Amino acid sequence: MKKVLILLVALAMASTTCMAQSYADLLKAKKQQDKLTKEILDFKPTSEDKKQAKQMKKEGWTVKAGDDPMEVQFCRARMLKNTPIVDEASGYDGMTVNRYIMWTSIVTAGDESTASDQALFDAQSKIAAQIETKIASAMESKKDNQQNNVISATTVNKFHKRSKAIVDVTLNNTQTPVSIYRVLPNYNCQVQLQVAFDKMELKRKLMQKLRDELEQEGDEDLGGIVDEVLNSVGQ
């Protein structure tokens, strides 16, 4: 009985140590991300941001009432573009990987509101199409590898049938660091949006939808595919 109690105590201590280590890793990652977030919030436009804003204004571009000045928006976009993934548990094994997929969309419509909505839809649609195509291609490659029996022909067929439902739901949470517009000589409105998609959030949602829709248990294979795809999409 005494040996059993000693064993139980040892297991409890080991479990506590693992939990503490896991918590420490999460806390470290959170502190790193909080630091990056603070840097983004405390940023100041550089001379290049101001120069770009000056040129865009010459071309007739402006910002909506109440929005940040153009140079501030360009600075924010630059910061997001250069933000790395710092979470060691993200699956990137210490590689320097940019956290955000950036996409710029320019759309012309009869008014600013309609053009903005269409520009956002265009950015989401273009990214979704790239993700769908690249995941399907990666799955086909995995399926064709005779040493791999996790990604089956049935899995690939399921993805082809449900790809839109799987991908579209992952793109509904975006940031728009740049939103500017100009009125054209024909009085139509042209909008330019730069949209940022968070790879970590996309990966979490994609993995969940892939598991749900494909009834797929090969997390390691799916995770590798998703990482590869998210690092190759964008402009």
PDB file of N, CA and C in Angstrom, residues 80-145:
ATOM      1  N   LEU A  80       2.219  44.926 -39.096  1.00  0.00           N
ATOM      2  CA  LEU A  80       1.555  43.627 -39.168  1.00  0.00           C
ATOM      3  C   LEU A  80       2.281  42.698 -40.137  1.00  0.00           C
ATOM      4  N   LYS A  81       2.701  43.245 -41.264  1.00  0.00           N
ATOM      5  CA  LYS A  81       3.395  42.435 -42.267  1.00  0.00           C
ATOM      6  C   LYS A  81       4.666  41.820 -41.710  1.00  0.00           C
ATOM      7  N   ASN A  82       5.347  42.540 -40.804  1.00  0.00           N
ATOM      8  CA  ASN A  82       6.621  42.080 -40.261  1.00  0.00           C
ATOM      9  C   ASN A  82       6.491  41.402 -38.901  1.00  0.00           C
ATOM     10  N   THR A  83       5.265  41.180 -38.432  1.00  0.00           N
ATOM     11  CA  THR A  83       5.063  40.533 -37.137  1.00  0.00           C
ATOM     12  C   THR A  83       5.301  39.032 -37.259  1.00  0.00           C
ATOM     13  N   PRO A  84       6.236  38.475 -36.476  1.00  0.00           N
ATOM     14  CA  PRO A  84       6.500  37.031 -36.565  1.00  0.00           C
ATOM     15  C   PRO A  84       5.584  36.246 -35.642  1.00  0.00           C
ATOM     16  N   ILE A  85       5.496  34.958 -35.897  1.00  0.00           N
ATOM     17  CA  ILE A  85       4.819  34.053 -34.965  1.00  0.00           C
ATOM     18  C   ILE A  85       5.821  33.727 -33.868  1.00  0.00           C
ATOM     19  N   VAL A  86       5.435  33.966 -32.610  1.00  0.00           N
ATOM     20  CA  VAL A  86       6.361  33.757 -31.493  1.00  0.00           C
ATOM     21  C   VAL A  86       5.941  32.603 -30.601  1.00  0.00           C
ATOM     22  N   ASP A  87       4.774  32.009 -30.860  1.00  0.00           N
ATOM     23  CA  ASP A  87       4.290  30.892 -30.053  1.00  0.00           C
ATOM     24  C   ASP A  87       5.037  29.625 -30.450  1.00  0.00           C
ATOM     25  N   GLU A  88       5.832  29.072 -29.538  1.00  0.00           N
ATOM     26  CA  GLU A  88       6.623  27.884 -29.844  1.00  0.00           C
ATOM     27  C   GLU A  88       5.747  26.657 -30.077  1.00  0.00           C
ATOM     28  N   ALA A  89       4.492  26.714 -29.608  1.00  0.00           N
ATOM     29  CA  ALA A  89       3.593  25.575 -29.785  1.00  0.00           C
ATOM     30  C   ALA A  89       2.789  25.681 -31.076  1.00  0.00           C
ATOM     31  N   SER A  90       3.142  26.630 -31.926  1.00  0.00           N
ATOM     32  CA  SER A  90       2.352  26.857 -33.139  1.00  0.00           C
ATOM     33  C   SER A  90       2.620  25.840 -34.229  1.00  0.00           C
ATOM     34  N   GLY A  91       3.697  25.061 -34.087  1.00  0.00           N
ATOM     35  CA  GLY A  91       3.985  24.052 -35.095  1.00  0.00           C
ATOM     36  C   GLY A  91       5.032  24.475 -36.110  1.00  0.00           C
ATOM     37  N   TYR A  92       5.656  25.645 -35.911  1.00  0.00           N
ATOM     38  CA  TYR A  92       6.643  26.124 -36.882  1.00  0.00           C
ATOM     39  C   TYR A  92       8.083  25.854 -36.444  1.00  0.00           C
ATOM     40  N   ASP A  93       8.240  25.157 -35.301  1.00  0.00           N
ATOM     41  CA  ASP A  93       9.549  24.654 -34.875  1.00  0.00           C
ATOM     42  C   ASP A  93      10.634  25.721 -34.869  1.00  0.00           C
ATOM     43  N   GLY A  94      10.317  26.883 -34.342  1.00  0.00           N
ATOM     44  CA  GLY A  94      11.325  27.918 -34.184  1.00  0.00           C
ATOM     45  C   GLY A  94      11.657  28.693 -35.438  1.00  0.00           C
ATOM     46  N   MET A  95      11.010  28.375 -36.555  1.00  0.00           N
ATOM     47  CA  MET A  95      11.284  29.122 -37.783  1.00  0.00           C
ATOM     48  C   MET A  95      10.741  30.539 -37.665  1.00  0.00           C
ATOM     49  N   THR A  96      11.386  31.467 -38.371  1.00  0.00           N
ATOM     50  CA  THR A  96      10.870  32.827 -38.428  1.00  0.00           C
ATOM     51  C   THR A  96       9.798  32.882 -39.502  1.00  0.00           C
ATOM     52  N   VAL A  97       8.550  32.978 -39.058  1.00  0.00           N
ATOM     53  CA  VAL A  97       7.412  32.957 -39.971  1.00  0.00           C
ATOM     54  C   VAL A  97       6.541  34.177 -39.701  1.00  0.00           C
ATOM     55  N   ASN A  98       6.201  34.905 -40.742  1.00  0.00           N
ATOM     56  CA  ASN A  98       5.312  36.053 -40.562  1.00  0.00           C
ATOM     57  C   ASN A  98       3.929  35.581 -40.141  1.00  0.00           C
ATOM     58  N   ARG A  99       3.364  36.295 -39.181  1.00  0.00           N
ATOM     59  CA  ARG A  99       2.103  35.844 -38.601  1.00  0.00           C
ATOM     60  C   ARG A  99       0.910  36.133 -39.503  1.00  0.00           C
ATOM     61  N   TYR A 100       0.974  37.193 -40.299  1.00  0.00           N
ATOM     62  CA  TYR A 100      -0.197  37.620 -41.059  1.00  0.00           C
ATOM     63  C   TYR A 100      -0.019  37.427 -42.558  1.00  0.00           C
ATOM     64  N   ILE A 101      -1.081  36.964 -43.200  1.00  0.00           N
ATOM     65  CA  ILE A 101      -1.175  36.948 -44.654  1.00  0.00           C
ATOM     66  C   ILE A 101      -1.759  38.299 -45.059  1.00  0.00           C
ATOM     67  N   MET A 102      -1.043  39.045 -45.887  1.00  0.00           N
ATOM     68  CA  MET A 102      -1.494  40.371 -46.293  1.00  0.00           C
ATOM     69  C   MET A 102      -2.038  40.320 -47.723  1.00  0.00           C
ATOM     70  N   TRP A 103      -3.127  41.047 -47.947  1.00  0.00           N
ATOM     71  CA  TRP A 103      -3.714  41.087 -49.282  1.00  0.00           C
ATOM     72  C   TRP A 103      -4.273  42.476 -49.547  1.00  0.00           C
ATOM     73  N   THR A 104      -3.925  43.048 -50.696  1.00  0.00           N
ATOM     74  CA  THR A 104      -4.440  44.361 -51.087  1.00  0.00           C
ATOM     75  C   THR A 104      -5.450  44.201 -52.206  1.00  0.00           C
ATOM     76  N   SER A 105      -6.595  44.833 -52.039  1.00  0.00           N
ATOM     77  CA  SER A 105      -7.665  44.746 -53.044  1.00  0.00           C
ATOM     78  C   SER A 105      -8.132  46.156 -53.406  1.00  0.00           C
ATOM     79  N   ILE A 106      -8.273  46.414 -54.706  1.00  0.00           N
ATOM     80  CA  ILE A 106      -8.753  47.716 -55.197  1.00  0.00           C
ATOM     81  C   ILE A 106     -10.018  47.476 -56.019  1.00  0.00           C
ATOM     82  N   VAL A 107     -11.113  48.120 -55.622  1.00  0.00           N
ATOM     83  CA  VAL A 107     -12.409  47.919 -56.279  1.00  0.00           C
ATOM     84  C   VAL A 107     -13.060  49.272 -56.541  1.00  0.00           C
ATOM     85  N   THR A 108     -13.722  49.383 -57.681  1.00  0.00           N
ATOM     86  CA  THR A 108     -14.462  50.601 -58.038  1.00  0.00           C
ATOM     87  C   THR A 108     -15.952  50.305 -58.052  1.00  0.00           C
ATOM     88  N   ALA A 109     -16.729  51.196 -57.440  1.00  0.00           N
ATOM     89  CA  ALA A 109     -18.190  51.038 -57.408  1.00  0.00           C
ATOM     90  C   ALA A 109     -18.827  52.423 -57.364  1.00  0.00           C
ATOM     91  N   GLY A 110     -20.152  52.439 -57.279  1.00  0.00           N
ATOM     92  CA  GLY A 110     -20.867  53.710 -57.319  1.00  0.00           C
ATOM     93  C   GLY A 110     -20.708  54.552 -56.070  1.00  0.00           C
ATOM     94  N   ASP A 111     -20.402  53.902 -54.933  1.00  0.00           N
ATOM     95  CA  ASP A 111     -20.215  54.652 -53.691  1.00  0.00           C
ATOM     96  C   ASP A 111     -19.170  53.957 -52.831  1.00  0.00           C
ATOM     97  N   GLU A 112     -18.687  54.668 -51.829  1.00  0.00           N
ATOM     98  CA  GLU A 112     -17.576  54.172 -51.011  1.00  0.00           C
ATOM     99  C   GLU A 112     -17.951  52.924 -50.220  1.00  0.00           C
ATOM    100  N   SER A 113     -19.153  52.893 -49.663  1.00  0.00           N
ATOM    101  CA  SER A 113     -19.571  51.753 -48.845  1.00  0.00           C
ATOM    102  C   SER A 113     -19.631  50.470 -49.666  1.00  0.00           C
ATOM    103  N   THR A 114     -20.238  50.560 -50.853  1.00  0.00           N
ATOM    104  CA  THR A 114     -20.344  49.385 -51.716  1.00  0.00           C
ATOM    105  C   THR A 114     -18.965  48.914 -52.168  1.00  0.00           C
ATOM    106  N   ALA A 115     -18.099  49.850 -52.532  1.00  0.00           N
ATOM    107  CA  ALA A 115     -16.754  49.497 -52.972  1.00  0.00           C
ATOM    108  C   ALA A 115     -15.963  48.835 -51.846  1.00  0.00           C
ATOM    109  N   SER A 116     -16.127  49.324 -50.605  1.00  0.00           N
ATOM    110  CA  SER A 116     -15.428  48.739 -49.460  1.00  0.00           C
ATOM    111  C   SER A 116     -15.870  47.298 -49.225  1.00  0.00           C
ATOM    112  N   ASP A 117     -17.186  47.077 -49.264  1.00  0.00           N
ATOM    113  CA  ASP A 117     -17.713  45.721 -49.067  1.00  0.00           C
ATOM    114  C   ASP A 117     -17.197  44.774 -50.152  1.00  0.00           C
ATOM    115  N   GLN A 118     -17.189  45.251 -51.390  1.00  0.00           N
ATOM    116  CA  GLN A 118     -16.732  44.417 -52.497  1.00  0.00           C
ATOM    117  C   GLN A 118     -15.230  44.139 -52.407  1.00  0.00           C
ATOM    118  N   ALA A 119     -14.454  45.130 -51.944  1.00  0.00           N
ATOM    119  CA  ALA A 119     -13.007  44.950 -51.806  1.00  0.00           C
ATOM    120  C   ALA A 119     -12.693  43.904 -50.734  1.00  0.00           C
ATOM    121  N   LEU A 120     -13.419  43.950 -49.624  1.00  0.00           N
ATOM    122  CA  LEU A 120     -13.220  42.962 -48.564  1.00  0.00           C
ATOM    123  C   LEU A 120     -13.599  41.567 -49.058  1.00  0.00           C
ATOM    124  N   PHE A 121     -14.721  41.477 -49.757  1.00  0.00           N
ATOM    125  CA  PHE A 121     -15.164  40.192 -50.308  1.00  0.00           C
ATOM    126  C   PHE A 121     -14.135  39.665 -51.310  1.00  0.00           C
ATOM    127  N   ASP A 122     -13.580  40.566 -52.121  1.00  0.00           N
ATOM    128  CA  ASP A 122     -12.584  40.170 -53.115  1.00  0.00           C
ATOM    129  C   ASP A 122     -11.344  39.591 -52.442  1.00  0.00           C
ATOM    130  N   ALA A 123     -10.868  40.259 -51.376  1.00  0.00           N
ATOM    131  CA  ALA A 123      -9.685  39.772 -50.660  1.00  0.00           C
ATOM    132  C   ALA A 123      -9.946  38.405 -50.047  1.00  0.00           C
ATOM    133  N   GLN A 124     -11.095  38.243 -49.385  1.00  0.00           N
ATOM    134  CA  GLN A 124     -11.434  36.960 -48.759  1.00  0.00           C
ATOM    135  C   GLN A 124     -11.574  35.859 -49.809  1.00  0.00           C
ATOM    136  N   SER A 125     -12.200  36.182 -50.934  1.00  0.00           N
ATOM    137  CA  SER A 125     -12.413  35.186 -51.988  1.00  0.00           C
ATOM    138  C   SER A 125     -11.096  34.733 -52.604  1.00  0.00           C
ATOM    139  N   LYS A 126     -10.182  35.695 -52.847  1.00  0.00           N
ATOM    140  CA  LYS A 126      -8.901  35.351 -53.463  1.00  0.00           C
ATOM    141  C   LYS A 126      -8.064  34.463 -52.529  1.00  0.00           C
ATOM    142  N   ILE A 127      -8.030  34.809 -51.241  1.00  0.00           N
ATOM    143  CA  ILE A 127      -7.287  33.992 -50.284  1.00  0.00           C
ATOM    144  C   ILE A 127      -7.926  32.613 -50.156  1.00  0.00           C
ATOM    145  N   ALA A 128      -9.260  32.582 -50.089  1.00  0.00           N
ATOM    146  CA  ALA A 128      -9.965  31.301 -49.970  1.00  0.00           C
ATOM    147  C   ALA A 128      -9.663  30.395 -51.154  1.00  0.00           C
ATOM    148  N   ALA A 129      -9.657  30.969 -52.356  1.00  0.00           N
ATOM    149  CA  ALA A 129      -9.389  30.176 -53.559  1.00  0.00           C
ATOM    150  C   ALA A 129      -7.982  29.595 -53.526  1.00  0.00           C
ATOM    151  N   GLN A 130      -7.010  30.406 -53.078  1.00  0.00           N
ATOM    152  CA  GLN A 130      -5.633  29.904 -52.981  1.00  0.00           C
ATOM    153  C   GLN A 130      -5.532  28.772 -51.967  1.00  0.00           C
ATOM    154  N   ILE A 131      -6.166  28.956 -50.806  1.00  0.00           N
ATOM    155  CA  ILE A 131      -6.103  27.925 -49.762  1.00  0.00           C
ATOM    156  C   ILE A 131      -6.741  26.630 -50.249  1.00  0.00           C
ATOM    157  N   GLU A 132      -7.916  26.737 -50.868  1.00  0.00           N
ATOM    158  CA  GLU A 132      -8.607  25.543 -51.374  1.00  0.00           C
ATOM    159  C   GLU A 132      -7.734  24.785 -52.361  1.00  0.00           C
ATOM    160  N   THR A 133      -7.182  25.512 -53.336  1.00  0.00           N
ATOM    161  CA  THR A 133      -6.371  24.880 -54.381  1.00  0.00           C
ATOM    162  C   THR A 133      -5.133  24.217 -53.804  1.00  0.00           C
ATOM    163  N   LYS A 134      -4.447  24.913 -52.898  1.00  0.00           N
ATOM    164  CA  LYS A 134      -3.190  24.407 -52.364  1.00  0.00           C
ATOM    165  C   LYS A 134      -3.411  23.239 -51.395  1.00  0.00           C
ATOM    166  N   ILE A 135      -4.498  23.276 -50.608  1.00  0.00           N
ATOM    167  CA  ILE A 135      -4.781  22.141 -49.720  1.00  0.00           C
ATOM    168  C   ILE A 135      -5.123  20.908 -50.544  1.00  0.00           C
ATOM    169  N   ALA A 136      -5.944  21.086 -51.576  1.00  0.00           N
ATOM    170  CA  ALA A 136      -6.308  19.959 -52.438  1.00  0.00           C
ATOM    171  C   ALA A 136      -5.068  19.353 -53.080  1.00  0.00           C
ATOM    172  N   SER A 137      -4.162  20.211 -53.560  1.00  0.00           N
ATOM    173  CA  SER A 137      -2.942  19.739 -54.197  1.00  0.00           C
ATOM    174  C   SER A 137      -2.058  18.991 -53.203  1.00  0.00           C
ATOM    175  N   ALA A 138      -1.927  19.536 -51.977  1.00  0.00           N
ATOM    176  CA  ALA A 138      -1.105  18.883 -50.957  1.00  0.00           C
ATOM    177  C   ALA A 138      -1.689  17.538 -50.554  1.00  0.00           C
ATOM    178  N   MET A 139      -3.020  17.465 -50.469  1.00  0.00           N
ATOM    179  CA  MET A 139      -3.671  16.201 -50.122  1.00  0.00           C
ATOM    180  C   MET A 139      -3.456  15.157 -51.213  1.00  0.00           C
ATOM    181  N   GLU A 140      -3.549  15.587 -52.464  1.00  0.00           N
ATOM    182  CA  GLU A 140      -3.306  14.665 -53.578  1.00  0.00           C
ATOM    183  C   GLU A 140      -1.888  14.114 -53.498  1.00  0.00           C
ATOM    184  N   SER A 141      -0.940  14.991 -53.169  1.00  0.00           N
ATOM    185  CA  SER A 141       0.454  14.577 -53.070  1.00  0.00           C
ATOM    186  C   SER A 141       0.646  13.572 -51.945  1.00  0.00           C
ATOM    187  N   LYS A 142       0.003  13.837 -50.798  1.00  0.00           N
ATOM    188  CA  LYS A 142       0.079  12.911 -49.665  1.00  0.00           C
ATOM    189  C   LYS A 142      -0.545  11.571 -50.016  1.00  0.00           C
ATOM    190  N   LYS A 143      -1.677  11.635 -50.712  1.00  0.00           N
ATOM    191  CA  LYS A 143      -2.390  10.405 -51.084  1.00  0.00           C
ATOM    192  C   LYS A 143      -1.538   9.545 -52.009  1.00  0.00           C
ATOM    193  N   ASP A 144      -0.819  10.201 -52.923  1.00  0.00           N
ATOM    194  CA  ASP A 144      -0.010   9.481 -53.904  1.00  0.00           C
ATOM    195  C   ASP A 144       1.254   8.877 -53.302  1.00  0.00           C
ATOM    196  N   ASN A 145       1.602   9.315 -52.088  1.00  0.00           N
ATOM    197  CA  ASN A 145       2.774   8.767 -51.403  1.00  0.00           C
ATOM    198  C   ASN A 145       2.392   7.419 -50.802  1.00  0.00           C
TER     199      ASN A 145
END
